[in-house]
Amino acid sequence: SELLSKLRRQEVDAMTKRFAQIIIDISHEKVDRTFDYRIPPQFEDRISVGVLVKIPFGKGNSLRKGYVVGITDHADYDADKIKEIAGIVEGSVSAESQLIMLAWWLKEQYGSTMNQALKTVLPVKQKVKPKEKKILRLLIPEEQLEALTAEAEKKSYKARVRLFKALKENPLIPYEVASGQMNLSAATLKPVIEKGYVALESEEIFRNPVKDSGSRVKAVDLNGEQQAVVNAFCEDYEAGKRETYLIHGITGSGKTEVYMEMISRVISEGMQVIVLIPEIALTYQTVMRFYGRFGNRVSIINSRLSAGERYDQFERARGGDIDIMIGPRSALFTPFSRLGLIIIDEEHEGAYKSEVVPRYHARDVAVKRAQMQNASVVLGSATPSLEAYTKALRGEYRMFSLHTRAKADSRLADVAVVDLREELKAGNKSIFSRRLQQMIGDRLEKKEQIMMFINRRGYANFVSCRSCGEAIKCPHCDVTLTLHKDNRLVCHYCGYSIPMPDKCPSCGSPYIANFGVGTQKIEMMTKKMFPQARVLRMDLDTTSKKGGHEEILSAFAEGDADILIGTQMIVKGHDFPDVTLVGVLAADLSLYTPDYRAAERTFQLLTQAAGRAGRDARHGDVIIQTYNPEHYSIVTAAEQDYETFYHQEMAYRRLMKYPPVNVLFTVQMASKSEAALVEAADRLAAHITPQADEEKVQMIGPVDASVYKINDIYRKILYLKQENYDILIKIRDHIDCFQQEKSEIFKGVVVQYDFS
Ligand code: ADP
Ligand code: ZN
Ligand code: ZN
């Protein structure tokens, strides 16, 4: 029977290899425009996704080149009229081929159509005039610049001061940085250029001079720890070993300097590098560190770029004009054909997971792409994701650690945890504990800066007790219940629900409430309590205009305010040497969100926030206010003890079979018709239950999504857990088949997949 099944498989193989779907113009606006061609027997073994082929096209059958993006057993087109592939283009594999193969992998791995996957990896061409790369060059001597800066300061021309200060550090500033990260408008730049202080030059002029001034910004001397990491990496690299490395380095340990040394090593061999940095941390300061070191061999993309601008940047990469691409998640698909290294800074950041289909994680795609192109991957974080750290412990990634702060005299801040229940007992009903109030007063007096932080990320309407600190949780799932408008508490994982109680179920106190404090309210209360302080607020409201983010951070860095209040946005990317106090107002806010990652996020946010204080020689203090001073994520963050946190959190994940112990496969179903949704969800669940049982897959649901109805669309979720990713992929394929077979059930129902 084995022989029989082998024969059958060959038969299927032969059948499924009959037609190739081909894209003729890869940079066309529509990648879904594919053409079917017959695969002649002599090419059968060599045709696969990503291969560049020659095909007869159009009436004259002139030969064109096209990429194979799919292979099927049936053609949509009349089989008799289908033309044959004429040949295979020999030679090196292009970046496009690699990216198309990567798209195929994305589709298989995460579940999407090939079209969705191609749109993810290939930039869309749009008819825009290719922009020249422009650069601002300082033309005047330093004394004059200083005089002009003082004058601009007197007149409070803030944007102009920002420009002058930046020019003092870097006499060459790429225009894209000036208008992007620095948020300088044409109205600011024009008079400065007209007066002859600064020249706006095209790259052609700029290209030569930069060669000699390339070493203008000298690399720092790495300390022993940093150098050891770089050496180990370089030894591997030179020996032709390509691996994934995890740098676990405390905040301020000098990871960025280590990356730059590695980059410099890799590009010296003619190879190319992609650097992923979360958008929120892609500030002017960060960007200029890379420009200062690598000049115009660097390009930057961010989400504010239009599709056309992004396409231009990718063209420059394809053309070999640059060696280093820096950007958020999507920079991962830069068409470098000589890719040598992919760096992912702040590897734990949630933004690396795509929220649209295919829902890929940049970390895993980076590892895959690197493997396809024989490149290395370097992940860095002060608070590695459980996924990455687990792989590093298992030896799948090679781990490096940086234990000390790189800057001389810079030490980690002292962290104190304040129990808010005690404050309430002592009659203090304000949002500031007595300790924090006293310290704020002290810093205001000393003219040092303060950051006040609420970790609202993943904020949800949970209910907690102000007397004992307990949040009301689901008895089955260990996540907080969410307060719904109908005054019921609902579990978003299993559907369990109870009416909103009027007393705390743990201690009987009547002081239970919906936990929610906004930044605006905090700003008001701060101003009331400290009328002498100058206060800045940073949240979605104040940063929604373009560059608002950078504007506020710069103002604070320049000493325009004493206190900066904000969400997690304020803890990334900027160095504020004058900040000596960081207050976390309610550490619990991120702890009781209906998400199994709540403790991990809390630990990360608190550690990052603590890392903001005491960035220079002055001593820094951090106050963490909480109703749960004994919660392990808070205790370990206060002690900056990643290891202990990791082990406690893993114990919890093991118990609950959550990632990274198991893979969590989420099937999301959505429909305008509630009846259709319920029917489809139930039938689907019933259909896969036998297979799930047999394969030892734990299935939960279908349950209502955390927000059941959005814009009149109802959503349900099915959770499947298994250690083995491949088994879950089998189930997903099974669901795909079921949807095709029973298309009538799924009419008007959208099914999406997510793996984590
Ligand atoms: P991380 O990325 O780990 O937070 P950075 O690379 O941003 O750390 O370094 C933190 C600060 O220390 C920066 O101001 C950086 O210039 C400085 N720094 C890093 N390495 C060194 C070094 N070897 N000597 C002196 N200063 C350093
Ligand atoms: Zn539950
Ligand atoms: Zn209570």
mmCIF file with all atom_site columns, N, CA, C and O in Angstrom, residues 355-390:
data_model
loop_
_atom_site.group_PDB
_atom_site.id
_atom_site.type_symbol
_atom_site.label_atom_id
_atom_site.label_alt_id
_atom_site.label_comp_id
_atom_site.label_asym_id
_atom_site.label_entity_id
_atom_site.label_seq_id
_atom_site.pdbx_PDB_ins_code
_atom_site.Cartn_x
_atom_site.Cartn_y
_atom_site.Cartn_z
_atom_site.occupancy
_atom_site.B_iso_or_equiv
_atom_site.pdbx_formal_charge
_atom_site.auth_seq_id
_atom_site.auth_comp_id
_atom_site.auth_asym_id
_atom_site.auth_atom_id
_atom_site.pdbx_PDB_model_num
ATOM 1   N N  . GLU A 1 355 ? -1.152 43.403 11.524 1.00 0.00 ? 355 GLU A N  1
ATOM 2   C CA . GLU A 1 355 ? -2.546 43.251 11.931 1.00 0.00 ? 355 GLU A CA 1
ATOM 3   C C  . GLU A 1 355 ? -3.466 43.045 10.720 1.00 0.00 ? 355 GLU A C  1
ATOM 4   O O  . GLU A 1 355 ? -4.670 42.903 10.866 1.00 0.00 ? 355 GLU A O  1
ATOM 5   N N  . VAL A 1 356 ? -2.874 42.974 9.538  1.00 0.00 ? 356 VAL A N  1
ATOM 6   C CA . VAL A 1 356 ? -3.675 42.605 8.373  1.00 0.00 ? 356 VAL A CA 1
ATOM 7   C C  . VAL A 1 356 ? -3.159 41.289 7.791  1.00 0.00 ? 356 VAL A C  1
ATOM 8   O O  . VAL A 1 356 ? -2.019 40.900 8.010  1.00 0.00 ? 356 VAL A O  1
ATOM 9   N N  . VAL A 1 357 ? -4.019 40.620 7.046  1.00 0.00 ? 357 VAL A N  1
ATOM 10  C CA . VAL A 1 357 ? -3.676 39.321 6.464  1.00 0.00 ? 357 VAL A CA 1
ATOM 11  C C  . VAL A 1 357 ? -2.665 39.518 5.329  1.00 0.00 ? 357 VAL A C  1
ATOM 12  O O  . VAL A 1 357 ? -2.849 40.430 4.539  1.00 0.00 ? 357 VAL A O  1
ATOM 13  N N  . PRO A 1 358 ? -1.626 38.699 5.244  1.00 0.00 ? 358 PRO A N  1
ATOM 14  C CA . PRO A 1 358 ? -1.207 37.641 6.153  1.00 0.00 ? 358 PRO A CA 1
ATOM 15  C C  . PRO A 1 358 ? -0.645 38.200 7.453  1.00 0.00 ? 358 PRO A C  1
ATOM 16  O O  . PRO A 1 358 ? 0.201  39.079 7.432  1.00 0.00 ? 358 PRO A O  1
ATOM 17  N N  . ARG A 1 359 ? -1.102 37.648 8.561  1.00 0.00 ? 359 ARG A N  1
ATOM 18  C CA . ARG A 1 359 ? -0.714 38.178 9.876  1.00 0.00 ? 359 ARG A CA 1
ATOM 19  C C  . ARG A 1 359 ? 0.622  37.586 10.299 1.00 0.00 ? 359 ARG A C  1
ATOM 20  O O  . ARG A 1 359 ? 0.699  36.737 11.168 1.00 0.00 ? 359 ARG A O  1
ATOM 21  N N  . TYR A 1 360 ? 1.662  38.089 9.688  1.00 0.00 ? 360 TYR A N  1
ATOM 22  C CA . TYR A 1 360 ? 2.984  37.538 9.950  1.00 0.00 ? 360 TYR A CA 1
ATOM 23  C C  . TYR A 1 360 ? 3.648  38.265 11.108 1.00 0.00 ? 360 TYR A C  1
ATOM 24  O O  . TYR A 1 360 ? 3.276  39.381 11.448 1.00 0.00 ? 360 TYR A O  1
ATOM 25  N N  . HIS A 1 361 ? 4.647  37.628 11.695 1.00 0.00 ? 361 HIS A N  1
ATOM 26  C CA . HIS A 1 361 ? 5.499  38.302 12.663 1.00 0.00 ? 361 HIS A CA 1
ATOM 27  C C  . HIS A 1 361 ? 6.851  38.562 12.020 1.00 0.00 ? 361 HIS A C  1
ATOM 28  O O  . HIS A 1 361 ? 7.459  37.650 11.473 1.00 0.00 ? 361 HIS A O  1
ATOM 29  N N  . ALA A 1 362 ? 7.300  39.824 12.094 1.00 0.00 ? 362 ALA A N  1
ATOM 30  C CA . ALA A 1 362 ? 8.541  40.202 11.409 1.00 0.00 ? 362 ALA A CA 1
ATOM 31  C C  . ALA A 1 362 ? 9.723  39.335 11.837 1.00 0.00 ? 362 ALA A C  1
ATOM 32  O O  . ALA A 1 362 ? 10.597 39.031 11.030 1.00 0.00 ? 362 ALA A O  1
ATOM 33  N N  . ARG A 1 363 ? 9.719  38.912 13.101 1.00 0.00 ? 363 ARG A N  1
ATOM 34  C CA . ARG A 1 363 ? 10.850 38.111 13.588 1.00 0.00 ? 363 ARG A CA 1
ATOM 35  C C  . ARG A 1 363 ? 10.960 36.812 12.799 1.00 0.00 ? 363 ARG A C  1
ATOM 36  O O  . ARG A 1 363 ? 12.030 36.444 12.319 1.00 0.00 ? 363 ARG A O  1
ATOM 37  N N  . ASP A 1 364 ? 9.861  36.130 12.631 1.00 0.00 ? 364 ASP A N  1
ATOM 38  C CA . ASP A 1 364 ? 9.894  34.843 11.949 1.00 0.00 ? 364 ASP A CA 1
ATOM 39  C C  . ASP A 1 364 ? 10.143 34.997 10.460 1.00 0.00 ? 364 ASP A C  1
ATOM 40  O O  . ASP A 1 364 ? 10.827 34.192 9.841  1.00 0.00 ? 364 ASP A O  1
ATOM 41  N N  . VAL A 1 365 ? 9.575  36.052 9.875  1.00 0.00 ? 365 VAL A N  1
ATOM 42  C CA . VAL A 1 365 ? 9.792  36.280 8.448  1.00 0.00 ? 365 VAL A CA 1
ATOM 43  C C  . VAL A 1 365 ? 11.257 36.652 8.206  1.00 0.00 ? 365 VAL A C  1
ATOM 44  O O  . VAL A 1 365 ? 11.860 36.240 7.223  1.00 0.00 ? 365 VAL A O  1
ATOM 45  N N  . ALA A 1 366 ? 11.828 37.428 9.122  1.00 0.00 ? 366 ALA A N  1
ATOM 46  C CA . ALA A 1 366 ? 13.240 37.798 8.991  1.00 0.00 ? 366 ALA A CA 1
ATOM 47  C C  . ALA A 1 366 ? 14.115 36.552 8.994  1.00 0.00 ? 366 ALA A C  1
ATOM 48  O O  . ALA A 1 366 ? 15.023 36.407 8.164  1.00 0.00 ? 366 ALA A O  1
ATOM 49  N N  . VAL A 1 367 ? 13.823 35.640 9.908  1.00 0.00 ? 367 VAL A N  1
ATOM 50  C CA . VAL A 1 367 ? 14.620 34.420 9.985  1.00 0.00 ? 367 VAL A CA 1
ATOM 51  C C  . VAL A 1 367 ? 14.476 33.622 8.690  1.00 0.00 ? 367 VAL A C  1
ATOM 52  O O  . VAL A 1 367 ? 15.455 33.113 8.144  1.00 0.00 ? 367 VAL A O  1
ATOM 53  N N  . LYS A 1 368 ? 13.259 33.581 8.162  1.00 0.00 ? 368 LYS A N  1
ATOM 54  C CA . LYS A 1 368 ? 13.029 32.847 6.918  1.00 0.00 ? 368 LYS A CA 1
ATOM 55  C C  . LYS A 1 368 ? 13.756 33.512 5.745  1.00 0.00 ? 368 LYS A C  1
ATOM 56  O O  . LYS A 1 368 ? 14.441 32.864 4.962  1.00 0.00 ? 368 LYS A O  1
ATOM 57  N N  . ARG A 1 369 ? 13.604 34.836 5.660  1.00 0.00 ? 369 ARG A N  1
ATOM 58  C CA . ARG A 1 369 ? 14.239 35.532 4.542  1.00 0.00 ? 369 ARG A CA 1
ATOM 59  C C  . ARG A 1 369 ? 15.759 35.377 4.623  1.00 0.00 ? 369 ARG A C  1
ATOM 60  O O  . ARG A 1 369 ? 16.438 35.160 3.617  1.00 0.00 ? 369 ARG A O  1
ATOM 61  N N  . ALA A 1 370 ? 16.284 35.493 5.818  1.00 0.00 ? 370 ALA A N  1
ATOM 62  C CA . ALA A 1 370 ? 17.730 35.375 6.005  1.00 0.00 ? 370 ALA A CA 1
ATOM 63  C C  . ALA A 1 370 ? 18.197 33.984 5.579  1.00 0.00 ? 370 ALA A C  1
ATOM 64  O O  . ALA A 1 370 ? 19.222 33.832 4.924  1.00 0.00 ? 370 ALA A O  1
ATOM 65  N N  . GLN A 1 371 ? 17.422 33.002 5.908  1.00 0.00 ? 371 GLN A N  1
ATOM 66  C CA . GLN A 1 371 ? 17.777 31.635 5.546  1.00 0.00 ? 371 GLN A CA 1
ATOM 67  C C  . GLN A 1 371 ? 17.776 31.466 4.024  1.00 0.00 ? 371 GLN A C  1
ATOM 68  O O  . GLN A 1 371 ? 18.649 30.829 3.454  1.00 0.00 ? 371 GLN A O  1
ATOM 69  N N  . MET A 1 372 ? 16.818 32.106 3.347  1.00 0.00 ? 372 MET A N  1
ATOM 70  C CA . MET A 1 372 ? 16.746 32.009 1.888  1.00 0.00 ? 372 MET A CA 1
ATOM 71  C C  . MET A 1 372 ? 17.902 32.725 1.207  1.00 0.00 ? 372 MET A C  1
ATOM 72  O O  . MET A 1 372 ? 18.335 32.330 0.137  1.00 0.00 ? 372 MET A O  1
ATOM 73  N N  . GLN A 1 373 ? 18.366 33.819 1.818  1.00 0.00 ? 373 GLN A N  1
ATOM 74  C CA . GLN A 1 373 ? 19.405 34.605 1.171  1.00 0.00 ? 373 GLN A CA 1
ATOM 75  C C  . GLN A 1 373 ? 20.758 34.483 1.860  1.00 0.00 ? 373 GLN A C  1
ATOM 76  O O  . GLN A 1 373 ? 21.658 35.276 1.615  1.00 0.00 ? 373 GLN A O  1
ATOM 77  N N  . ASN A 1 374 ? 20.883 33.511 2.719  1.00 0.00 ? 374 ASN A N  1
ATOM 78  C CA . ASN A 1 374 ? 22.135 33.284 3.422  1.00 0.00 ? 374 ASN A CA 1
ATOM 79  C C  . ASN A 1 374 ? 22.595 34.520 4.184  1.00 0.00 ? 374 ASN A C  1
ATOM 80  O O  . ASN A 1 374 ? 23.715 34.997 4.009  1.00 0.00 ? 374 ASN A O  1
ATOM 81  N N  . ALA A 1 375 ? 21.714 35.039 4.994  1.00 0.00 ? 375 ALA A N  1
ATOM 82  C CA . ALA A 1 375 ? 22.038 36.210 5.807  1.00 0.00 ? 375 ALA A CA 1
ATOM 83  C C  . ALA A 1 375 ? 21.895 35.855 7.286  1.00 0.00 ? 375 ALA A C  1
ATOM 84  O O  . ALA A 1 375 ? 21.358 34.806 7.630  1.00 0.00 ? 375 ALA A O  1
ATOM 85  N N  . SER A 1 376 ? 22.379 36.733 8.147  1.00 0.00 ? 376 SER A N  1
ATOM 86  C CA . SER A 1 376 ? 22.225 36.546 9.587  1.00 0.00 ? 376 SER A CA 1
ATOM 87  C C  . SER A 1 376 ? 21.117 37.447 10.109 1.00 0.00 ? 376 SER A C  1
ATOM 88  O O  . SER A 1 376 ? 20.741 38.423 9.462  1.00 0.00 ? 376 SER A O  1
ATOM 89  N N  . VAL A 1 377 ? 20.616 37.118 11.281 1.00 0.00 ? 377 VAL A N  1
ATOM 90  C CA . VAL A 1 377 ? 19.597 37.947 11.922 1.00 0.00 ? 377 VAL A CA 1
ATOM 91  C C  . VAL A 1 377 ? 20.086 38.293 13.324 1.00 0.00 ? 377 VAL A C  1
ATOM 92  O O  . VAL A 1 377 ? 20.581 37.417 14.034 1.00 0.00 ? 377 VAL A O  1
ATOM 93  N N  . VAL A 1 378 ? 19.959 39.572 13.682 1.00 0.00 ? 378 VAL A N  1
ATOM 94  C CA . VAL A 1 378 ? 20.295 39.980 15.045 1.00 0.00 ? 378 VAL A CA 1
ATOM 95  C C  . VAL A 1 378 ? 19.067 40.608 15.679 1.00 0.00 ? 378 VAL A C  1
ATOM 96  O O  . VAL A 1 378 ? 18.510 41.571 15.149 1.00 0.00 ? 378 VAL A O  1
ATOM 97  N N  . LEU A 1 379 ? 18.623 40.032 16.783 1.00 0.00 ? 379 LEU A N  1
ATOM 98  C CA . LEU A 1 379 ? 17.489 40.574 17.521 1.00 0.00 ? 379 LEU A CA 1
ATOM 99  C C  . LEU A 1 379 ? 18.030 41.250 18.765 1.00 0.00 ? 379 LEU A C  1
ATOM 100 O O  . LEU A 1 379 ? 18.977 40.745 19.372 1.00 0.00 ? 379 LEU A O  1
ATOM 101 N N  . GLY A 1 380 ? 17.443 42.376 19.129 1.00 0.00 ? 380 GLY A N  1
ATOM 102 C CA . GLY A 1 380 ? 17.929 43.041 20.337 1.00 0.00 ? 380 GLY A CA 1
ATOM 103 C C  . GLY A 1 380 ? 16.785 43.531 21.194 1.00 0.00 ? 380 GLY A C  1
ATOM 104 O O  . GLY A 1 380 ? 15.748 43.944 20.677 1.00 0.00 ? 380 GLY A O  1
ATOM 105 N N  . SER A 1 381 ? 16.947 43.434 22.511 1.00 0.00 ? 381 SER A N  1
ATOM 106 C CA . SER A 1 381 ? 15.929 43.949 23.415 1.00 0.00 ? 381 SER A CA 1
ATOM 107 C C  . SER A 1 381 ? 16.444 43.949 24.847 1.00 0.00 ? 381 SER A C  1
ATOM 108 O O  . SER A 1 381 ? 17.303 43.148 25.209 1.00 0.00 ? 381 SER A O  1
ATOM 109 N N  . ALA A 1 382 ? 15.908 44.879 25.630 1.00 0.00 ? 382 ALA A N  1
ATOM 110 C CA . ALA A 1 382 ? 16.175 44.845 27.063 1.00 0.00 ? 382 ALA A CA 1
ATOM 111 C C  . ALA A 1 382 ? 15.218 43.874 27.737 1.00 0.00 ? 382 ALA A C  1
ATOM 112 O O  . ALA A 1 382 ? 15.469 43.382 28.830 1.00 0.00 ? 382 ALA A O  1
ATOM 113 N N  . THR A 1 383 ? 14.113 43.624 27.069 1.00 0.00 ? 383 THR A N  1
ATOM 114 C CA . THR A 1 383 ? 13.074 42.756 27.616 1.00 0.00 ? 383 THR A CA 1
ATOM 115 C C  . THR A 1 383 ? 12.612 41.807 26.513 1.00 0.00 ? 383 THR A C  1
ATOM 116 O O  . THR A 1 383 ? 11.551 41.990 25.936 1.00 0.00 ? 383 THR A O  1
ATOM 117 N N  . PRO A 1 384 ? 13.430 40.810 26.188 1.00 0.00 ? 384 PRO A N  1
ATOM 118 C CA . PRO A 1 384 ? 13.100 39.948 25.043 1.00 0.00 ? 384 PRO A CA 1
ATOM 119 C C  . PRO A 1 384 ? 11.712 39.316 25.170 1.00 0.00 ? 384 PRO A C  1
ATOM 120 O O  . PRO A 1 384 ? 11.250 39.064 26.278 1.00 0.00 ? 384 PRO A O  1
ATOM 121 N N  . SER A 1 385 ? 11.098 39.099 24.028 1.00 0.00 ? 385 SER A N  1
ATOM 122 C CA . SER A 1 385 ? 9.824  38.386 24.020 1.00 0.00 ? 385 SER A CA 1
ATOM 123 C C  . SER A 1 385 ? 10.052 36.985 24.569 1.00 0.00 ? 385 SER A C  1
ATOM 124 O O  . SER A 1 385 ? 11.153 36.439 24.457 1.00 0.00 ? 385 SER A O  1
ATOM 125 N N  . LEU A 1 386 ? 9.010  36.404 25.126 1.00 0.00 ? 386 LEU A N  1
ATOM 126 C CA . LEU A 1 386 ? 9.168  35.045 25.628 1.00 0.00 ? 386 LEU A CA 1
ATOM 127 C C  . LEU A 1 386 ? 9.523  34.082 24.503 1.00 0.00 ? 386 LEU A C  1
ATOM 128 O O  . LEU A 1 386 ? 10.244 33.122 24.704 1.00 0.00 ? 386 LEU A O  1
ATOM 129 N N  . GLU A 1 387 ? 9.004  34.383 23.315 1.00 0.00 ? 387 GLU A N  1
ATOM 130 C CA . GLU A 1 387 ? 9.279  33.544 22.159 1.00 0.00 ? 387 GLU A CA 1
ATOM 131 C C  . GLU A 1 387 ? 10.779 33.504 21.866 1.00 0.00 ? 387 GLU A C  1
ATOM 132 O O  . GLU A 1 387 ? 11.380 32.445 21.717 1.00 0.00 ? 387 GLU A O  1
ATOM 133 N N  . ALA A 1 388 ? 11.368 34.703 21.763 1.00 0.00 ? 388 ALA A N  1
ATOM 134 C CA . ALA A 1 388 ? 12.777 34.782 21.376 1.00 0.00 ? 388 ALA A CA 1
ATOM 135 C C  . ALA A 1 388 ? 13.679 34.216 22.476 1.00 0.00 ? 388 ALA A C  1
ATOM 136 O O  . ALA A 1 388 ? 14.628 33.485 22.204 1.00 0.00 ? 388 ALA A O  1
ATOM 137 N N  . TYR A 1 389 ? 13.340 34.547 23.712 1.00 0.00 ? 389 TYR A N  1
ATOM 138 C CA . TYR A 1 389 ? 14.201 34.102 24.807 1.00 0.00 ? 389 TYR A CA 1
ATOM 139 C C  . TYR A 1 389 ? 14.164 32.576 24.932 1.00 0.00 ? 389 TYR A C  1
ATOM 140 O O  . TYR A 1 389 ? 15.182 31.939 25.170 1.00 0.00 ? 389 TYR A O  1
ATOM 141 N N  . THR A 1 390 ? 12.982 32.020 24.726 1.00 0.00 ? 390 THR A N  1
ATOM 142 C CA . THR A 1 390 ? 12.855 30.568 24.791 1.00 0.00 ? 390 THR A CA 1
ATOM 143 C C  . THR A 1 390 ? 13.703 29.913 23.706 1.00 0.00 ? 390 THR A C  1
ATOM 144 O O  . THR A 1 390 ? 14.419 28.936 23.955 1.00 0.00 ? 390 THR A O  1
#
